[in-house]
Amino acid sequence: MAAEIHSRPQTARPVLLNKIEGHSDTVNSAVLIPKEDGVITVSEDRTIRVWLKRDSGQYWPSIFHTVSSPCSCMSYHHDSRRIFIGQDNGAIVEFLISEDFNKMSHVKTYPAHQNRVSDMVFSLESQWVVSTGHDKSVSWMCTQSGSMLGRHYFTAWASCLQYDHETQHAFIGDFSGTITLLKLETQTYSTITTLKGHEGSIATLWWDPVQRLLFSGASDHSVIMWDIGGRKGRTLLLQGHHERVQSLRYLQLTRQLVSCSADGGMAVWNMDTPREEAPQWLDSDSCQKCEQPFFWNIKQMWDTKTMGLRQHHCRKCGKAVCGKCSSKRTSFPIMGFEFPVRVCDACFDTIKEEDRTPLATFHEGKHNIAHMDMDPSRGMMVTCGSDRIVKIWDVTQVVGCSLATGFSSR
């Protein structure tokens, strides 16, 4: 069922501790059980499994439960041992896990959506389960009565969700690349604002209620930090992945962001250093350096008897430039560009060698990562994905030793 990994490399990178195998389809979510050597997984193979570590060092399933529809996501509340499972048919099923993690009892089934449940959060404070689905809606239901309290529809699939338990604000990312902030009430809601910055569908969100920061990862391979608490519209762009960013976690104490992508890439971003906002790209009909026309500027092309040029943008100043005036490439981590990007020749000359010092570290998970979870007390991480394998990591070398209070919890 599981293989124990004994190698312990000395370099500062995640250390693979265990691999759990046995699923027959994609593992959509995995969480580490706090204060236990255990993992809970849900899969497209319609199973919910609780894996406990045995004396042999291997993980074996203590609970193996099959439901009627593929499992798409879950929300686990450890103090009450309540677990909510989102399904492909739109239903959410609630179970209660026994103290010894050997038995699971059905509590309720919630008719939350008409299509696949994409994400959900259980709030013990309000006794709500808030969920998003491919029926283009967010719904919130009462876990005491099982009744629907409210629903809001979007123009695209609602793909991910974060919830502020104290203020009852919900952040919903969708497939159009928009993040919507809603204030939820019993039987009603209000739309606070929408956030637009990604060029692809939103795949994952993470909300830090202490510093009031929202992080989003998308199919455009980028991460954006939204400073909600600052109320000035400040955003920071982080580019270092080469595939869709699918999972995020922010560490409050060490001020580090951990992101994972579909190609197995893991990034640890230093958010405790001064960073600059990337500029907005400017519009122009001609190069803002040499003034040569772009190919759609027919009038200037005719007047000057020249061929039109292709438009590019400098990532440092945002100006519209031609290829000749932006022939250089460089990294610029202070703006979030951890790998070389296009800059105009003038900006390239202003960037010093120390400006290229990386502000993030990158690691290889060596499997597709659809979901990632971290343990607050032990500095452990679990990843899972379409290869049907669950991997458990020791990440203390990567994110520092102050982990007991350094992780934000969902």
Coordinates of C-alpha atoms in Angstrom, one line a residue:
M1 CA 0.0 0.0 0.0
A2 CA 2.7 2.4 0.9
A3 CA 6.5 2.6 0.5
E4 CA 8.7 4.2 3.1
I5 CA 11.6 6.4 1.7
H6 CA 14.8 6.2 3.7
S7 CA 17.1 8.5 1.8
R8 CA 17.7 11.8 3.6
P9 CA 19.5 14.3 1.4
Q10 CA 21.3 17.1 3.2
T11 CA 20.5 19.9 0.8
A12 CA 17.7 22.4 1.6
R13 CA 14.8 20.8 -0.3
P14 CA 11.7 18.9 0.6
V15 CA 12.5 15.3 1.8
L16 CA 10.2 12.6 0.5
L17 CA 9.2 10.5 3.6
N18 CA 6.5 8.2 2.2
K19 CA 4.5 7.3 -0.9
I20 CA 1.0 6.0 -0.6
E21 CA -0.3 3.9 -3.6
G22 CA -3.5 2.0 -4.1
H23 CA -6.0 4.3 -5.7
S24 CA -7.4 3.3 -9.1
D25 CA -8.0 6.9 -10.3
T26 CA -7.0 10.5 -9.7
V27 CA -6.6 11.5 -6.0
N28 CA -8.3 14.9 -5.9
S29 CA -7.6 15.9 -2.3
A30 CA -5.4 14.7 0.6
V31 CA -5.1 16.1 4.1
L32 CA -2.7 15.3 7.0
I33 CA -4.5 14.5 10.2
P34 CA -3.3 16.9 12.9
K35 CA -1.5 15.2 15.9
E36 CA -1.8 11.8 14.1
D37 CA 0.4 9.9 11.7
G38 CA -2.5 9.7 9.3
V39 CA -3.8 11.0 5.9
I40 CA -7.3 11.3 4.5
T41 CA -7.7 11.0 0.7
V42 CA -10.7 11.3 -1.7
S43 CA -10.5 10.1 -5.3
E44 CA -12.3 9.9 -8.6
D45 CA -12.5 6.1 -7.8
R46 CA -15.4 7.1 -5.5
T47 CA -13.4 6.1 -2.3
I48 CA -12.8 8.0 0.9
R49 CA -9.8 6.5 2.7
V50 CA -8.2 7.1 6.1
W51 CA -4.5 6.0 6.1
L52 CA -2.7 5.4 9.4
K53 CA 1.0 4.8 9.7
R54 CA 1.8 1.4 11.2
D55 CA 4.9 0.3 13.1
S56 CA 6.5 -0.9 9.9
G57 CA 6.6 2.7 8.7
Q58 CA 4.0 2.1 6.0
Y59 CA 0.5 3.7 5.7
W60 CA -2.4 1.3 5.6
P61 CA -6.1 2.2 5.2
S62 CA -8.0 2.0 8.5
I63 CA -11.2 3.3 6.7
F64 CA -12.1 2.4 3.1
H65 CA -15.5 3.8 2.2
T66 CA -17.1 3.9 -1.2
V67 CA -19.8 6.5 -2.2
S68 CA -22.1 6.7 -5.2
S69 CA -20.2 9.3 -7.2
P70 CA -16.6 10.4 -7.8
C71 CA -15.2 12.5 -4.9
S72 CA -14.0 15.9 -6.1
C73 CA -13.0 17.7 -2.9
M74 CA -13.2 17.6 0.9
S75 CA -13.2 19.8 4.0
Y76 CA -12.0 18.2 7.3
H77 CA -12.5 19.7 10.7
H78 CA -10.2 17.9 13.1
D79 CA -11.6 19.2 16.5
S80 CA -15.1 17.8 15.7
R81 CA -13.8 15.1 13.4
R82 CA -16.5 16.1 10.8
I83 CA -15.6 15.6 7.2
F84 CA -17.5 16.9 4.2
I85 CA -17.1 15.3 0.8
G86 CA -17.9 17.1 -2.5
Q87 CA -19.0 14.8 -5.3
D88 CA -19.2 14.8 -9.1
N89 CA -23.0 14.6 -9.0
G90 CA -23.2 17.9 -7.0
A91 CA -24.0 16.5 -3.6
I92 CA -22.0 17.0 -0.4
V93 CA -21.9 14.1 2.1
E94 CA -21.1 14.7 5.7
F95 CA -19.5 12.0 7.9
L96 CA -18.3 11.7 11.5
I97 CA -15.0 9.9 12.0
S98 CA -14.5 7.9 15.3
E99 CA -11.8 8.9 17.8
D100 CA -9.6 5.9 16.8
F101 CA -10.0 6.7 13.0
N102 CA -11.3 3.2 12.3
K103 CA -14.9 4.0 11.6
M104 CA -16.9 6.6 9.7
S105 CA -20.6 7.3 10.2
H106 CA -22.9 9.1 7.7
V107 CA -24.5 12.2 9.1
K108 CA -26.2 14.1 6.2
T109 CA -26.3 14.5 2.5
Y110 CA -26.6 18.1 1.2
P111 CA -28.1 18.8 -2.3
A112 CA -25.7 21.6 -2.8
H113 CA -25.2 21.8 -6.6
Q114 CA -26.5 20.5 -10.0
N115 CA -23.0 19.6 -11.2
R116 CA -19.6 18.8 -9.8
V117 CA -18.6 20.3 -6.5
S118 CA -15.3 22.1 -7.0
D119 CA -14.4 23.4 -3.5
M120 CA -15.9 23.8 -0.1
V121 CA -15.3 25.1 3.4
F122 CA -17.0 24.1 6.7
S123 CA -17.5 26.9 9.2
L124 CA -18.0 25.7 12.8
E125 CA -18.7 29.3 13.9
S126 CA -21.7 29.8 11.6
Q127 CA -22.6 26.0 11.2
W128 CA -22.5 26.5 7.4
V129 CA -20.9 24.5 4.6
V130 CA -20.1 26.9 1.8
S131 CA -19.3 25.4 -1.6
T132 CA -18.7 26.2 -5.3
G133 CA -19.6 24.1 -8.3
H134 CA -19.5 23.6 -12.0
D135 CA -23.1 24.7 -12.1
K136 CA -21.6 28.2 -11.9
S137 CA -22.8 28.8 -8.4
V138 CA -21.7 29.3 -4.8
S139 CA -24.1 27.9 -2.2
W140 CA -24.2 28.0 1.6
M141 CA -26.2 25.5 3.6
C142 CA -27.0 25.1 7.3
T143 CA -25.4 22.0 8.7
Q144 CA -27.9 21.8 11.6
S145 CA -31.0 21.7 9.5
G146 CA -29.5 20.7 6.1
S147 CA -31.4 23.4 4.4
M148 CA -30.2 25.8 1.7
L149 CA -29.5 29.3 3.0
G150 CA -28.5 31.0 -0.2
R151 CA -27.0 30.7 -3.7
H152 CA -25.3 33.1 -6.1
Y153 CA -24.7 32.4 -9.8
F154 CA -21.7 33.4 -11.9
T155 CA -21.1 33.6 -15.7
A156 CA -18.5 30.8 -15.5
W157 CA -17.7 27.7 -13.6
A158 CA -16.9 28.5 -9.9
S159 CA -13.6 26.7 -9.4
C160 CA -12.3 27.5 -5.9
L161 CA -13.2 29.2 -2.6
Q162 CA -11.9 30.8 0.5
Y163 CA -14.0 31.9 3.5
D164 CA -13.4 34.4 6.3
H165 CA -15.1 32.7 9.3
E166 CA -15.2 35.9 11.4
T167 CA -16.7 38.3 8.8
Q168 CA -18.6 35.7 6.7
H169 CA -16.9 37.0 3.5
A170 CA -16.4 34.5 0.7
F171 CA -13.8 34.7 -2.1
I172 CA -14.7 32.8 -5.2
G173 CA -12.5 32.2 -8.2
D174 CA -13.9 31.2 -11.5
F175 CA -12.9 29.9 -14.9
S176 CA -13.1 33.4 -16.5
G177 CA -10.2 34.5 -14.3
T178 CA -12.3 36.6 -12.0
I179 CA -12.3 36.6 -8.2
T180 CA -15.6 37.7 -6.6
L181 CA -15.9 38.8 -3.0
L182 CA -19.3 38.2 -1.4
K183 CA -20.7 39.0 2.0
L184 CA -22.9 36.0 3.0
E185 CA -25.9 36.3 5.2
T186 CA -28.8 34.0 6.0
Q187 CA -31.1 34.0 3.0
T188 CA -29.2 36.9 1.3
Y189 CA -25.8 38.2 0.2
S190 CA -24.1 41.2 -1.2
T191 CA -21.4 41.6 -3.8
I192 CA -18.5 43.6 -2.4
T193 CA -16.1 43.7 -5.4
T194 CA -14.5 41.7 -8.2
L195 CA -10.7 41.2 -8.7
K196 CA -9.3 40.8 -12.1
G197 CA -5.6 40.3 -12.9
H198 CA -5.1 36.7 -14.2
E199 CA -5.1 35.8 -17.9
G200 CA -6.4 32.3 -17.2
S201 CA -8.9 30.4 -15.0
I202 CA -8.4 30.6 -11.3
A203 CA -7.4 27.2 -9.9
T204 CA -6.7 27.9 -6.2
L205 CA -7.1 30.6 -3.5
W206 CA -5.6 31.1 -0.1
W207 CA -6.8 33.6 2.4
D208 CA -4.7 34.8 5.4
P209 CA -7.2 36.4 7.9
V210 CA -4.4 37.9 10.1
Q211 CA -2.6 40.0 7.5
R212 CA -5.7 40.1 5.3
L213 CA -3.9 38.9 2.2
L214 CA -5.5 36.9 -0.6
F215 CA -3.3 34.7 -2.8
S216 CA -4.6 33.3 -6.2
G217 CA -3.0 30.8 -8.5
A218 CA -4.2 30.3 -12.1
S219 CA -3.8 28.5 -15.4
D220 CA -1.6 31.4 -16.7
H221 CA 1.2 29.9 -14.5
S222 CA 1.2 32.9 -12.2
V223 CA 0.4 33.7 -8.5
I224 CA -1.0 37.1 -7.5
M225 CA -1.0 38.5 -3.9
W226 CA -4.0 40.8 -3.3
D227 CA -3.5 43.2 -0.3
I228 CA -7.2 43.2 0.8
G229 CA -6.5 44.8 4.2
G230 CA -4.4 47.7 2.8
R231 CA -7.5 48.9 0.9
K232 CA -5.3 50.5 -1.8
G233 CA -5.6 47.9 -4.5
R234 CA -2.0 46.8 -4.2
T235 CA -1.2 43.6 -6.0
L236 CA 2.1 41.6 -6.4
L237 CA 2.7 39.3 -9.3
L238 CA 4.7 36.1 -8.8
Q239 CA 6.0 34.2 -11.9
G240 CA 8.1 31.1 -11.5
H241 CA 6.0 28.2 -12.5
H242 CA 5.8 26.6 -16.0
E243 CA 2.4 25.1 -15.6
R244 CA -1.0 25.7 -14.0
V245 CA -0.7 26.7 -10.3
Q246 CA -3.0 24.3 -8.4
S247 CA -2.4 24.7 -4.7
L248 CA -1.3 27.5 -2.3
R249 CA -0.4 27.8 1.4
Y250 CA 0.8 30.9 3.2
L251 CA 2.9 30.7 6.4
Q252 CA 2.1 33.6 8.7
L253 CA 5.1 33.6 11.0
T254 CA 7.8 33.1 8.4
R255 CA 6.0 35.1 5.7
Q256 CA 6.5 32.5 3.1
L257 CA 4.2 31.3 0.3
V258 CA 4.3 27.7 -0.9
S259 CA 2.8 27.1 -4.3
C260 CA 2.5 23.8 -6.3
S261 CA 1.8 23.4 -10.0
A262 CA 0.5 20.7 -12.4
D263 CA 4.0 19.7 -13.6
G264 CA 5.1 18.9 -10.0
G265 CA 6.9 22.2 -9.4
M266 CA 7.0 23.4 -5.8
A267 CA 8.0 27.1 -5.1
V268 CA 8.7 28.7 -1.7
W269 CA 8.4 32.5 -2.0
N270 CA 9.9 35.0 0.4
M271 CA 7.1 37.5 1.2
D272 CA 9.1 39.2 4.0
T273 CA 11.1 41.3 1.6
P274 CA 10.3 44.5 -0.2
R275 CA 8.6 43.9 -3.5
E276 CA 7.4 46.1 -6.3
E277 CA 4.2 46.0 -8.3
A278 CA 4.6 45.0 -11.9
P279 CA 3.5 47.9 -14.2
Q280 CA 0.3 47.9 -16.3
W281 CA 1.0 47.3 -20.0
L282 CA 0.6 50.5 -22.0
D283 CA -1.2 50.8 -25.3
S284 CA 0.4 52.4 -28.3
D285 CA 0.2 52.3 -32.1
S286 CA 4.0 52.6 -32.4
C287 CA 7.1 51.6 -30.5
Q288 CA 7.5 53.9 -27.5
K289 CA 11.3 53.8 -27.9
C290 CA 12.1 54.1 -31.6
E291 CA 8.6 55.3 -32.8
Q292 CA 8.4 52.7 -35.6
P293 CA 4.7 51.7 -36.4
F294 CA 3.2 48.5 -35.3
F295 CA 1.7 46.3 -38.0
W296 CA -1.9 47.6 -37.5
N297 CA -0.9 51.3 -37.8
I298 CA -1.7 51.5 -41.5
K299 CA -1.5 55.3 -41.7
Q300 CA 2.0 55.6 -40.3
M301 CA 3.2 52.6 -42.3
W302 CA 1.9 54.4 -45.5
D303 CA 3.3 57.8 -44.6
T304 CA 6.8 56.5 -43.7
K305 CA 6.8 53.7 -46.3
T306 CA 7.9 51.2 -43.7
M307 CA 6.8 47.7 -42.7
G308 CA 4.8 47.4 -39.5
L309 CA 6.4 45.7 -36.5
R310 CA 5.1 43.3 -33.9
Q311 CA 4.3 44.8 -30.5
H312 CA 5.9 43.6 -27.3
H313 CA 5.9 44.9 -23.7
C314 CA 8.8 45.6 -21.3
R315 CA 8.0 43.8 -18.0
K316 CA 9.8 46.4 -16.0
C317 CA 8.4 49.7 -17.3
G318 CA 5.3 48.4 -19.1
K319 CA 6.0 50.3 -22.4
A320 CA 4.9 49.0 -25.8
V321 CA 8.1 48.3 -27.7
C322 CA 9.3 46.5 -30.8
G323 CA 11.5 43.4 -30.9
K324 CA 14.6 45.4 -31.8
C325 CA 14.2 47.7 -28.7
S326 CA 13.6 44.8 -26.4
S327 CA 16.2 42.3 -27.4
K328 CA 17.3 41.5 -23.8
R329 CA 16.0 39.1 -21.3
T330 CA 16.6 39.1 -17.5
S331 CA 15.1 37.9 -14.3
F332 CA 13.8 40.6 -11.9
P333 CA 12.6 38.9 -8.7
I334 CA 11.7 42.1 -6.9
M335 CA 8.8 42.4 -9.4
G336 CA 8.1 38.6 -9.1
F337 CA 9.9 37.5 -12.3
E338 CA 12.1 34.6 -11.2
F339 CA 13.0 33.5 -14.7
P340 CA 14.2 35.7 -17.6
V341 CA 11.5 37.9 -19.2
R342 CA 11.5 40.5 -21.9
V343 CA 12.7 44.0 -21.0
C344 CA 13.5 47.0 -23.1
D345 CA 17.2 47.8 -23.6
A346 CA 17.0 51.0 -21.5
C347 CA 15.5 49.1 -18.5
F348 CA 18.0 46.2 -18.9
D349 CA 20.9 48.7 -18.4
T350 CA 19.4 49.8 -15.1
I351 CA 19.1 46.3 -13.6
K352 CA 22.2 45.5 -11.4
E353 CA 23.4 42.0 -10.7
E354 CA 22.2 42.1 -7.1
D355 CA 18.7 42.9 -8.5
R356 CA 18.7 39.4 -10.0
T357 CA 19.1 37.7 -6.7
P358 CA 16.3 35.1 -6.4
L359 CA 13.6 35.7 -3.8
A360 CA 12.1 32.2 -4.2
T361 CA 13.4 28.6 -4.2
F362 CA 12.1 25.9 -6.6
H363 CA 11.8 22.2 -6.1
E364 CA 10.6 19.2 -8.0
G365 CA 7.7 17.0 -6.7
K366 CA 8.2 14.6 -9.6
H367 CA 4.4 14.0 -10.0
N368 CA 1.4 16.0 -11.1
I369 CA 0.2 18.0 -8.0
A370 CA -3.5 18.6 -8.0
H371 CA -3.7 19.4 -4.3
M372 CA -1.4 20.0 -1.4
D373 CA -1.9 20.3 2.4
M374 CA 0.5 21.1 5.2
D375 CA 0.6 20.1 8.9
P376 CA 1.0 23.1 11.3
S377 CA 2.9 21.2 14.0
R378 CA 5.4 18.9 12.2
G379 CA 6.5 20.8 9.1
M380 CA 5.0 18.1 6.8
M381 CA 3.4 18.4 3.5
V382 CA 1.2 16.0 1.5
T383 CA 0.7 16.2 -2.3
C384 CA -1.6 14.2 -4.6
G385 CA -2.6 14.2 -8.2
S386 CA -3.6 12.4 -11.4
D387 CA -0.8 9.8 -11.1
R388 CA -2.9 8.2 -8.3
I389 CA 0.1 8.6 -5.9
V390 CA 0.1 10.4 -2.5
K391 CA 3.4 11.7 -1.4
I392 CA 4.3 12.9 2.2
W393 CA 7.2 15.3 2.6
D394 CA 9.3 16.8 5.3
V395 CA 9.6 20.5 4.4
T396 CA 11.3 21.8 7.6
Q397 CA 14.6 22.4 5.6
V398 CA 12.8 24.5 3.1
V399 CA 10.4 26.7 5.1
G400 CA 12.4 27.1 8.4
C401 CA 12.0 25.6 11.8
S402 CA 9.3 27.9 13.3
L403 CA 6.5 25.8 12.0
A404 CA 4.3 25.3 15.0
T405 CA 2.8 28.8 14.6
G406 CA 4.0 29.5 11.1
F407 CA 1.2 28.0 9.1
S408 CA -2.2 29.4 8.3
S409 CA -5.0 26.9 8.6
R410 CA -8.1 26.6 6.4

